[in-house]
Structure formats: C-alpha cells, structure tokens
Short mmCIF file of C-alpha atoms in Angstrom, two decimals:
data_model
loop_
_atom_site.label_atom_id
_atom_site.label_comp_id
_atom_site.label_asym_id
_atom_site.label_seq_id
_atom_site.Cartn_x
_atom_site.Cartn_y
_atom_site.Cartn_z
CA MET Y 202 17.84 37.35 1.19
CA GLN Y 203 18.11 33.69 2.25
CA PHE Y 204 16.75 32.52 -1.13
CA ILE Y 205 19.18 34.75 -3.08
CA LEU Y 206 22.12 33.39 -1.12
CA ASP Y 207 20.88 29.82 -1.67
CA CYS Y 208 20.70 30.50 -5.44
CA ALA Y 209 24.28 31.84 -5.39
CA THR Y 210 25.37 28.70 -3.54
CA THR Y 211 23.63 26.50 -6.13
CA VAL Y 212 25.42 28.25 -9.01
CA LEU Y 213 28.79 27.99 -7.23
CA THR Y 214 28.17 24.30 -6.54
CA ALA Y 215 27.44 23.63 -10.24
CA VAL Y 216 30.56 25.52 -11.35
CA LEU Y 217 32.82 23.73 -8.86
CA CYS Y 218 31.34 20.36 -9.85
CA PHE Y 219 32.32 21.13 -13.45
CA LEU Y 220 35.80 22.35 -12.53
CA MET Y 221 36.61 19.40 -10.25
CA LEU Y 222 36.98 16.96 -13.19
CA LEU Y 223 38.01 19.44 -15.89
CA ASN Y 224 41.64 18.30 -16.09
CA LYS Y 225 40.86 14.60 -15.68
CA TYR Y 226 38.24 13.77 -18.34
CA GLU Y 227 37.54 14.95 -21.85
CA ILE Y 228 34.43 17.01 -22.51
CA LYS Y 229 31.75 15.58 -24.79
CA GLN Y 230 31.80 17.62 -27.98
CA LYS Y 231 28.41 16.75 -29.44
CA ALA Y 232 25.47 19.19 -29.00
CA ILE Y 233 27.41 21.56 -26.72
CA LEU Y 234 24.78 24.30 -26.87
CA LEU Y 235 22.06 21.83 -25.91
CA LYS Y 236 24.19 20.60 -22.99
CA ILE Y 237 24.76 24.17 -21.76
CA PHE Y 238 21.04 24.90 -21.93
CA SER Y 239 20.27 21.64 -20.09
CA VAL Y 240 22.74 22.48 -17.31
CA PHE Y 241 21.19 25.93 -16.83
CA ALA Y 242 17.74 24.32 -16.77
CA VAL Y 243 18.85 21.86 -14.07
CA ILE Y 244 20.33 24.70 -12.01
CA ALA Y 245 17.06 26.62 -12.30
CA ILE Y 246 15.10 23.55 -11.16
CA LYS Y 247 17.46 23.14 -8.22
CA MET Y 248 16.88 26.79 -7.24
CA GLY Y 249 13.13 26.23 -7.33
CA ILE Y 250 13.47 23.18 -5.07
CA ALA Y 251 15.67 25.19 -2.67
CA PHE Y 252 12.85 27.76 -2.41
CA LEU Y 253 10.58 25.07 -0.94
CA GLU Y 254 13.01 24.63 2.00
CA ILE Y 255 12.45 20.87 2.31
CA PRO Y 256 15.79 19.41 3.56
CA PRO Y 257 15.41 15.82 2.19
CA LEU Y 258 14.27 17.11 -1.20
CA ASN Y 259 17.09 19.64 -1.25
CA PHE Y 260 19.58 16.87 -0.45
CA ILE Y 261 18.34 14.62 -3.26
CA SER Y 262 18.20 17.48 -5.80
CA SER Y 263 21.81 18.46 -4.98
CA PHE Y 264 22.97 14.93 -5.72
CA LEU Y 265 20.94 14.72 -8.94
CA MET Y 266 22.29 18.07 -10.12
CA SER Y 267 25.93 17.00 -9.69
CA LEU Y 268 25.14 13.61 -11.24
CA PHE Y 269 23.56 15.25 -14.29
CA ILE Y 270 26.36 17.77 -14.78
CA ILE Y 271 29.12 15.13 -14.68
CA TYR Y 272 27.20 12.68 -16.86
CA ILE Y 273 26.21 15.13 -19.58
CA ILE Y 274 29.54 16.95 -19.82
CA TYR Y 275 32.34 14.45 -19.28
CA GLN Y 276 33.33 11.28 -21.12
CA CYS Y 277 33.51 8.85 -18.22
CA ARG Y 278 31.92 5.57 -17.23
CA PRO Y 279 28.58 5.39 -15.38
CA LYS Y 280 30.27 3.92 -12.29
CA THR Y 281 32.71 6.81 -12.27
CA VAL Y 282 29.88 9.34 -12.64
CA LEU Y 283 28.11 7.83 -9.65
CA ILE Y 284 31.08 7.82 -7.29
CA TYR Y 285 32.19 11.37 -8.17
CA SER Y 286 28.63 12.62 -7.77
CA PHE Y 287 28.49 11.21 -4.25
CA LEU Y 288 31.92 12.64 -3.50
CA PHE Y 289 30.86 16.11 -4.57
CA LEU Y 290 27.60 15.80 -2.64
CA MET Y 291 29.63 15.07 0.48
CA ILE Y 292 31.85 18.07 -0.28
CA ALA Y 293 28.77 20.31 -0.49
CA LEU Y 294 27.30 18.89 2.73
CA VAL Y 295 30.61 19.14 4.59
CA ALA Y 296 31.11 22.72 3.39
CA ASP Y 297 27.62 23.70 4.52
CA ALA Y 298 28.03 21.99 7.90
CA LEU Y 299 31.51 23.44 8.47
CA GLY Y 300 30.21 26.91 7.64
CA ILE Y 301 27.62 26.64 10.40
CA LEU Y 302 30.04 25.04 12.86
CA ILE Y 303 32.75 27.65 12.29
CA ILE Y 304 30.28 30.48 12.89
CA SER Y 305 28.91 28.72 15.97
CA ALA Y 306 32.39 28.19 17.40
CA SER Y 307 33.51 31.73 16.56
CA TYR Y 308 30.54 33.43 18.25
CA HIS Y 309 30.38 30.93 21.15
CA CYS Y 310 26.75 30.14 20.56
CA THR Y 311 24.86 26.92 20.06
CA ILE Y 312 24.20 25.49 16.60
CA THR Y 313 20.47 26.16 16.97
CA GLU Y 314 21.14 29.81 17.81
CA THR Y 315 23.42 30.13 14.80
CA LEU Y 316 20.78 28.72 12.44
CA LYS Y 317 18.09 31.08 13.77
CA ALA Y 318 20.21 34.27 13.82
CA PRO Y 319 19.33 36.46 10.78
CA ASN Y 320 22.48 38.54 11.18
CA LEU Y 321 24.68 35.44 10.70
CA ILE Y 322 23.19 34.32 7.35
CA TRP Y 323 25.87 36.12 5.35
CA HIS Y 324 28.64 34.70 7.52
CA HIS Y 325 27.27 31.18 7.11
CA HIS Y 326 27.09 31.37 3.32
CA ILE Y 327 30.50 33.03 2.91
CA TRP Y 328 32.14 30.30 4.97
CA ASN Y 329 30.16 27.73 2.99
CA TRP Y 330 31.52 29.15 -0.29
CA ILE Y 331 35.07 29.28 1.01
CA MET Y 332 34.95 25.68 2.23
CA GLN Y 333 33.35 24.43 -1.04
CA ILE Y 334 36.07 26.07 -3.12
CA PHE Y 335 38.83 24.74 -0.88
CA LEU Y 336 37.47 21.19 -0.61
CA SER Y 337 36.60 20.82 -4.30
CA ARG Y 338 40.01 22.08 -5.45
CA ALA Y 339 41.82 19.90 -2.91
CA SER Y 340 39.82 16.88 -4.07
CA ALA Y 341 40.58 17.73 -7.72
CA ILE Y 342 44.31 17.73 -6.98
CA ILE Y 343 44.12 14.39 -5.17
CA ILE Y 344 42.00 12.55 -7.75
CA GLN Y 345 43.71 14.04 -10.79
CA SER Y 346 45.72 11.55 -12.85
CA LYS Y 347 46.22 10.77 -16.52
CA TYR Y 348 44.28 7.51 -16.16
CA ASN Y 349 40.52 7.20 -15.88
CA LEU Y 350 39.12 5.83 -12.65
CA SER Y 351 38.54 2.09 -13.10
CA ILE Y 352 36.67 0.65 -10.14
CA LYS Y 353 34.42 -2.29 -9.31
CA TRP Y 354 30.80 -2.17 -8.25
CA HIS Y 355 31.55 -3.63 -4.80
CA GLU Y 356 34.06 -0.82 -4.22
CA ILE Y 357 31.41 1.75 -5.10
CA LEU Y 358 28.92 0.05 -2.77
CA PHE Y 359 31.43 0.08 0.08
CA TYR Y 360 32.13 3.77 -0.44
CA LEU Y 361 28.43 4.69 -0.59
CA LEU Y 362 27.68 2.72 2.57
CA LEU Y 363 30.52 4.51 4.32
CA LEU Y 364 29.16 7.90 3.24
CA LEU Y 365 25.69 6.93 4.45
CA PHE Y 366 27.11 5.82 7.80
CA GLU Y 367 29.04 9.08 8.21
CA THR Y 368 25.97 11.13 7.35
CA LEU Y 369 23.76 9.27 9.82
CA VAL Y 370 26.33 9.52 12.62
CA PHE Y 371 26.88 13.22 12.07
CA ALA Y 372 23.13 13.96 11.84
CA SER Y 373 22.46 11.97 15.00
CA VAL Y 374 25.23 13.63 17.01
CA SER Y 375 24.48 17.16 15.77
CA SER Y 376 20.74 16.84 16.49
CA SER Y 377 21.56 15.69 20.03
CA ILE Y 378 23.92 18.54 20.95
CA GLN Y 379 22.85 21.45 18.75
CA ASP Y 380 20.64 23.00 21.47
CA TYR Y 381 23.36 23.30 24.13
CA MET Y 382 26.81 23.10 22.44
CA SER Y 383 28.78 25.04 19.86
CA GLY Y 384 30.48 23.40 16.90
CA GLN Y 385 34.03 22.63 18.11
CA PHE Y 386 33.44 18.89 18.58
CA LEU Y 387 31.48 18.57 15.35
CA ILE Y 388 34.23 20.38 13.43
CA ILE Y 389 36.71 17.76 14.61
CA MET Y 390 34.29 14.94 13.71
CA MET Y 391 33.56 16.43 10.28
CA SER Y 392 37.25 16.96 9.57
CA GLY Y 393 37.96 13.32 10.41
CA PHE Y 394 35.17 12.10 8.12
CA LEU Y 395 36.41 14.37 5.33
CA ILE Y 396 40.01 13.18 5.62
CA LEU Y 397 38.78 9.58 5.54
CA ASP Y 398 36.63 10.18 2.43
CA VAL Y 399 39.39 11.92 0.52
CA TYR Y 400 41.87 9.21 1.48
CA ILE Y 401 39.49 6.51 0.20
CA ILE Y 402 39.22 8.35 -3.14
CA TYR Y 403 43.02 8.53 -3.21
CA ILE Y 404 43.23 4.77 -2.58
CA LEU Y 405 40.66 4.08 -5.31
CA ASN Y 406 42.76 6.11 -7.73
CA LYS Y 407 45.85 4.12 -6.77
CA VAL Y 408 43.97 0.84 -7.25
CA SER Y 409 42.69 2.11 -10.59
CA SER Y 410 46.22 3.05 -11.67
CA SER Y 411 47.41 -0.44 -10.71
CA ARG Y 412 44.67 -1.99 -12.85
CA GLU Y 413 45.68 0.23 -15.75
CA ALA Y 414 49.30 -0.86 -15.30
CA GLU Y 415 48.25 -4.52 -15.28
CA GLN Y 416 46.31 -4.00 -18.50
CA ARG Y 417 49.31 -2.31 -20.11
CA ILE Y 418 51.54 -5.20 -19.07
CA SER Y 419 48.98 -7.65 -20.48
CA LEU Y 420 48.97 -5.69 -23.73
CA MET Y 421 52.76 -5.75 -23.94
CA GLN Y 422 52.85 -9.48 -23.27
CA GLN Y 423 50.27 -10.12 -25.94
CA GLN Y 424 52.20 -7.94 -28.40
CA GLU Y 425 55.32 -9.98 -27.67
CA ILE Y 426 53.45 -13.23 -28.34
CA LEU Y 427 52.03 -11.91 -31.60
CA HIS Y 428 55.42 -10.65 -32.73
CA LEU Y 429 56.93 -14.02 -31.85
CA GLN Y 430 54.33 -15.67 -34.08
CA MET Y 431 55.18 -13.28 -36.91
CA TYR Y 432 58.88 -13.96 -36.35
CA GLN Y 433 58.30 -17.71 -36.52
CA GLU Y 434 56.42 -17.32 -39.81
CA LEU Y 435 59.21 -15.18 -41.24
CA ARG Y 436 61.82 -17.68 -40.05
CA LYS Y 437 59.90 -20.48 -41.73
CA LYS Y 438 59.80 -18.54 -45.00
CA TYR Y 439 63.47 -17.68 -44.63
CA ASN Y 440 64.46 -21.31 -44.12
CA GLU Y 441 62.43 -22.37 -47.16
CA THR Y 442 64.08 -19.63 -49.22
CA CYS Y 443 67.53 -20.71 -48.02
CA GLU Y 444 66.80 -24.28 -49.05
CA VAL Y 445 65.88 -23.21 -52.58
CA ALA Y 446 68.84 -20.81 -52.76
CA HIS Y 447 71.17 -23.56 -51.57
CA ASP Y 448 70.05 -25.87 -54.35
CA ILE Y 449 69.82 -23.21 -57.08
CA ASN Y 450 73.17 -24.15 -58.67
CA ARG Y 451 72.13 -27.81 -58.73
CA HIS Y 452 68.84 -26.86 -60.39
CA ILE Y 453 70.64 -24.75 -62.98
CA ALA Y 454 73.10 -27.56 -63.72
CA SER Y 455 70.26 -30.05 -64.09
CA LEU Y 456 68.39 -27.74 -66.49
CA LYS Y 457 71.56 -27.10 -68.48
CA GLY Y 458 72.19 -30.85 -68.78
CA LEU Y 459 68.63 -31.51 -69.98
CA ILE Y 460 68.85 -28.71 -72.58
CA GLU Y 461 72.28 -29.89 -73.88
CA THR Y 462 70.96 -33.41 -74.37
CA ASN Y 463 67.88 -32.05 -76.18
CA GLN Y 464 65.53 -33.40 -73.51
CA ASN Y 465 63.25 -30.40 -73.93
CA LYS Y 466 60.13 -32.03 -72.50
CA GLN Y 467 61.88 -33.00 -69.29
CA ALA Y 468 63.48 -29.55 -69.15
CA LYS Y 469 60.10 -27.85 -69.40
CA GLU Y 470 58.67 -30.05 -66.65
CA TYR Y 471 61.68 -29.38 -64.43
CA LEU Y 472 61.40 -25.63 -65.09
CA SER Y 473 57.69 -25.74 -64.29
CA ASP Y 474 58.34 -27.47 -60.95
CA LEU Y 475 61.05 -24.95 -60.13
CA SER Y 476 58.75 -22.05 -60.98
CA GLU Y 477 56.03 -23.42 -58.66
CA GLU Y 478 58.60 -23.67 -55.89
CA THR Y 479 59.66 -20.04 -56.30
CA ILE Y 480 56.04 -18.87 -56.55
CA ARG Y 481 55.30 -20.61 -53.27
CA LEU Y 482 58.02 -18.51 -51.62
CA THR Y 483 56.75 -15.28 -53.15
CA PRO Y 484 54.21 -13.39 -50.96
CA THR Y 485 50.70 -13.67 -52.40
CA ILE Y 486 49.64 -10.30 -50.99
CA ARG Y 487 51.69 -7.16 -51.42
CA ASN Y 488 51.23 -4.08 -49.25
CA GLN Y 489 53.18 -0.92 -48.56
CA ASN Y 490 52.92 -1.63 -44.83
CA SER Y 491 55.47 -4.42 -44.39
CA MET Y 492 54.03 -5.70 -41.10
CA LEU Y 493 50.49 -5.73 -42.47
CA GLU Y 494 51.77 -7.63 -45.54
CA ILE Y 495 53.27 -10.31 -43.28
CA ILE Y 496 50.06 -10.56 -41.24
CA LEU Y 497 47.83 -10.83 -44.31
CA ASN Y 498 49.96 -13.52 -45.94
CA THR Y 499 50.11 -15.46 -42.68
CA VAL Y 500 46.33 -15.23 -42.35
CA LEU Y 501 45.86 -16.35 -45.96
CA THR Y 502 48.03 -19.43 -45.39
CA ARG Y 503 46.23 -20.32 -42.18
CA CYS Y 504 42.78 -19.90 -43.76
CA GLU Y 505 43.72 -22.15 -46.66
CA LYS Y 506 44.90 -24.76 -44.16
CA GLU Y 507 41.69 -24.55 -42.08
CA ASN Y 508 39.29 -24.46 -45.07
CA ILE Y 509 38.10 -20.92 -44.30
CA ASP Y 510 36.65 -18.83 -47.12
CA LEU Y 511 38.71 -15.64 -46.88
CA LYS Y 512 37.85 -12.51 -48.86
CA LEU Y 513 40.21 -9.55 -48.63
CA ASN Y 514 39.41 -6.12 -50.04
CA ILE Y 515 42.58 -4.38 -48.89
CA GLU Y 516 43.55 -1.09 -50.48
CA ASP Y 517 47.32 -0.59 -50.72
CA PHE Y 518 48.27 2.64 -48.94
CA GLU Y 519 50.73 3.57 -46.24
CA MET Y 520 49.80 3.96 -42.57
CA PRO Y 521 53.08 5.33 -41.17
CA PHE Y 522 51.41 6.76 -38.06
CA ILE Y 523 50.77 3.22 -36.71
CA SER Y 524 53.83 1.45 -35.31
CA ASP Y 525 54.63 -2.15 -36.27
CA MET Y 526 53.92 -3.24 -32.69
CA ASP Y 527 50.46 -1.67 -32.70
CA MET Y 528 49.80 -2.86 -36.25
CA THR Y 529 50.36 -6.39 -34.99
CA THR Y 530 48.13 -5.86 -31.95
CA ILE Y 531 45.24 -4.59 -34.04
CA PHE Y 532 45.24 -6.77 -37.14
CA SER Y 533 46.70 -10.00 -35.75
CA ASN Y 534 44.27 -9.99 -32.84
CA LEU Y 535 41.24 -9.40 -35.03
CA PHE Y 536 42.21 -12.02 -37.63
CA ASP Y 537 43.15 -14.55 -34.93
CA ASN Y 538 39.80 -14.02 -33.18
CA ALA Y 539 37.96 -14.41 -36.50
CA ILE Y 540 39.80 -17.62 -37.39
CA ASP Y 541 39.31 -19.11 -33.92
CA ALA Y 542 35.59 -18.32 -34.09
CA CYS Y 543 35.35 -20.02 -37.50
CA LEU Y 544 37.04 -23.15 -36.17
CA GLU Y 545 34.12 -23.65 -33.77
CA ILE Y 546 31.60 -24.10 -36.61
CA SER Y 547 31.32 -26.48 -39.56
CA LYS Y 548 33.70 -26.11 -42.50
CA SER Y 549 30.92 -25.14 -44.90
CA GLN Y 550 30.05 -22.08 -42.79
CA ARG Y 551 33.55 -20.72 -42.23
CA LYS Y 552 33.81 -17.27 -43.80
CA ILE Y 553 35.90 -14.18 -43.14
CA HIS Y 554 35.56 -10.92 -45.03
CA ALA Y 555 37.97 -8.05 -44.36
CA VAL Y 556 37.87 -4.56 -45.88
CA LEU Y 557 40.46 -1.81 -45.55
CA ARG Y 558 39.92 1.42 -47.44
CA VAL Y 559 40.12 5.19 -47.32
CA GLN Y 560 36.83 6.99 -47.69
CA ILE Y 561 35.66 10.56 -47.00
CA GLY Y 562 38.86 11.37 -45.14
CA LEU Y 563 38.75 8.30 -42.91
CA ILE Y 564 40.65 5.01 -42.79
CA VAL Y 565 38.09 2.25 -42.29
CA PHE Y 566 38.83 -1.37 -41.45
CA ARG Y 567 36.01 -3.87 -41.04
CA ILE Y 568 36.29 -7.60 -40.46
CA THR Y 569 33.26 -9.89 -40.43
CA ASN Y 570 33.39 -13.58 -39.62
CA SER Y 571 30.99 -16.46 -39.18
CA CYS Y 572 30.52 -17.64 -35.61
CA LYS Y 573 28.17 -19.42 -33.26
CA GLU Y 574 24.82 -17.71 -33.03
CA THR Y 575 24.07 -15.72 -29.87
CA LYS Y 576 21.03 -13.75 -28.74
CA SER Y 577 22.84 -10.44 -28.19
CA GLU Y 578 23.17 -8.00 -31.07
CA LYS Y 579 25.02 -5.15 -29.38
CA LEU Y 580 28.14 -6.33 -27.60
CA HIS Y 581 30.73 -4.90 -25.28
CA TYR Y 582 34.31 -4.71 -26.51
CA ARG Y 583 35.32 -7.38 -23.96
CA HIS Y 584 32.84 -9.80 -25.46
CA SER Y 585 34.14 -13.01 -26.98
CA THR Y 586 32.22 -15.66 -28.90
CA LYS Y 587 34.88 -18.24 -28.04
CA GLU Y 588 34.35 -20.58 -25.13
CA ASN Y 589 36.42 -19.91 -21.99
CA HIS Y 590 37.74 -16.71 -23.53
CA SER Y 591 37.72 -13.37 -21.72
CA GLY Y 592 37.95 -11.10 -24.77
CA ILE Y 593 41.22 -9.55 -23.53
CA GLY Y 594 42.58 -9.47 -27.09
CA LEU Y 595 39.68 -7.31 -28.26
CA SER Y 596 40.09 -5.13 -25.19
CA ASN Y 597 43.75 -4.55 -26.10
CA VAL Y 598 42.75 -3.76 -29.67
CA LYS Y 599 40.37 -1.09 -28.37
CA LYS Y 600 43.07 0.47 -26.20
CA THR Y 601 45.51 0.49 -29.11
CA VAL Y 602 42.94 1.99 -31.48
CA GLU Y 603 42.11 4.75 -28.98
CA LYS Y 604 45.83 5.49 -28.74
CA TYR Y 605 45.55 6.82 -32.31
CA ASP Y 606 42.21 8.59 -31.63
CA GLY Y 607 40.38 5.83 -33.47
CA ILE Y 608 36.94 4.36 -32.83
CA LEU Y 609 36.19 0.64 -32.44
CA ASN Y 610 32.69 -0.83 -32.73
CA VAL Y 611 31.66 -4.42 -32.08
CA ASN Y 612 28.35 -6.04 -32.94
CA GLN Y 613 26.87 -9.40 -33.76
CA LYS Y 614 23.80 -10.15 -35.83
CA GLU Y 615 22.59 -13.73 -36.05
CA ASN Y 616 25.70 -15.83 -36.73
CA HIS Y 617 28.03 -13.06 -37.95
CA PHE Y 618 30.48 -11.18 -35.74
CA CYS Y 619 31.72 -7.81 -36.97
CA VAL Y 620 34.43 -5.45 -35.74
CA SER Y 621 34.91 -2.05 -37.39
CA ILE Y 622 37.70 0.44 -36.80
CA THR Y 623 37.86 4.04 -37.97
CA PHE Y 624 40.90 6.30 -37.97
CA ALA Y 625 41.28 9.85 -39.17
CA ASP Y 626 43.22 9.84 -42.44
CA LYS Y 627 46.75 10.96 -41.47
CA ILE Y 628 48.40 9.87 -44.71
#
C-alpha cells in the first residue's frame, strides 16, 4: 500500500510541476510524442527509486525529475529551469513534511509515532496531496507574469544556499524533537520558511520585470537615436533638393540663353552638369518599404564614403506587418554594426553582403560582413566584434525580431560575421 501511494504522489508531483509554469512559458513544439514518452519514462524511474526507500536518493531523484520535466517541456533559460526546479522540490518537501506534522498535531502524537503508524498512511498522503496542490497553485499565481524570469547567477546561488540552510535547520530540529513532541512548532517553522521562499521568488520576479523594463527603455532610446539619424539624412537630402529647386529658374534661363546664342556645346555641357546634380538627389535604391529605402540609400552612401565593398541583393516587396520604428531597429542596427566592424580592418578587406528575399513561404534577411578574426564560431546574440561594445544593439534586434515571431541567428566563421533573420511570410 505504501508503494502504491508513493507512486500516486510521484504522478501528482509530475503533473503539478508541469501545471505550475503552464501559463508562464511556451511549450516546445518539436518531437512532442518523444517528450511525452520521456516524461513517462522519468516518472517510472522515479517510482522505482521510491521503491528502494533510500531518503537521500529519493530526494535527489525528485529534484532531477522536476528539472527534467521543466527543461524538456518549456522554452526557458537554463538558469530559470534550475531555480524553478529547486522551488518545486521545496514545495514537495514542505507538502510532505506538513502532511506528517498536521497528522501528528491532530492526533496529539509524536512525529515518530505518526511515521510508524500504519493506520495513518492514508491520512499522511492525502494531506501531502492537498498541500502540494495548494502550494504549487499559490506559487504559480505569484510567479506568473508576461515576462520571462531574468536573473543572475549570484541570485540563484543565494537562493539555493538559503534553501539548503532551511533544509538543514528543519532536519536538525525535527530529528531532535520527533521522539517526544508533536508537530505544532515545526508547522510554524515550516510555514515561516515557506513564506520566505515564496516572497523571495516574488522579489526575483519583480527584479526580473525591472530588468525587462530597463531593456525596453534602452530599446526605445536606441530607436529614437536611429530615427534621428534617418531624419538628419532626410533633412540633408531635403536641403540639397531645395537648393537645386531654388536655382532651377536660373538654370533654365542660362540654358535658354546658351541655346538662343547657338552655343550648343556649352549648352550640352551645362545640361550634363545639371543632370548629374539631379541624379545625385535621386535615390539610388528603390523599395516599396519607404523606411527600408531610406536605410539602404543611407548605408550605400556611407559605404562609398568608407571604401566598403557593398553588395545588396534586395528583393522589392512590401513588409507592412513591420512598423517603421521596428524596421529601423532591425536593419539600421545590423548595417551599422557591419559598417563599424569593417572600419576596424584594412580597406582592402572591407566587405558587406546583404540578401533579402522570399523563399518557401519565409522572408529571409542575411547580412555578412568582414571583421576581425576570433576563435569562436557559435556566438551569443549579445556578442559584439567591436572593442568596448556590449552588443546591446544586436540584443534589441533579437527582441524586435521575436516580437514578430521571427528567428535570429548569429555566427562567425574565420573573419566573417553573419546575422540571419527569418520571418513567416505575412505578405
């Protein structure tokens, strides 16, 4: 009977571990059947370990089971997986301990007597189940937010050390009094530890939300800077156009005078100079996305000025689902990073190649640039090849791409840095 009840507890623990983060993180969609089979296999292994009745091994297997379930099912960071696994382990331990303590206090017997009484096994497990359900759902409500938990390693270490301290204190106190006291005092102690743990998780969520807000503010500030740059380029073009427009009547009068006096050669030369002036004001690159057209022409001008070999294979199609602000964040950031990286190497090596096309139902943008050679081939999205640069621009690009359910990949091979972006075709 004890083993059957332990198996039921294991299944309930696995289900509650899954449900605790259901409304917070997205589920991994790849190989779902394989994941389900793996979860059932892990539960079966945990049941087999429970049959051995070795407390330390049972403790470790409970943690590994929750760790595996969260990691294989949910799309969250390794640090987040670790901290939520420890949180759920503490919930399971607290629920089990509270079940015993409640029974001990209710029947006015010592903890040792409660553990050895066969007629109280059902009571113990029922209270364990009730407390697990209550604590896991309460924790889910507290930690639930629309932002993913973003924490530092030192915060995780602090939390784990606190959990270890609580466990050691509780084990020491309970082992000292279990032969001659019931569970009233330990219930109070356990409740205090539980409130403290849940409050720490709440604080970590608040800190995480603050970091997310800071990143959003940083993104907005960067977007403002990029838009200001685009505005300055447009203003420059506008001023140049106004200058030509202001002098257009003078140019026409000069041409008319040359033609009337049969100075055809001078007239042709004057007309040629005027044509070059108007061509200079005409955008070299045309695109249906007005903001992208401005960015591409600005990049072309800057590359010509910096002696950068720029190759653009840009298909002309609309992308109305991307706002002008986000268009600037994505493309301006990537081109600026590519140009800045090229400026750190010799002029003969400066190359940028950008491709934008629609293929097999996807919008694909890839930009490759020359850069200083590094040893790493697979890079994090915060990586930057520029000196004293944190990679925040690339980080903002990633956030903006994910806003449209896109995928960003970054890699470097030898002395070439490549960023690729893929969107679902929403045209």
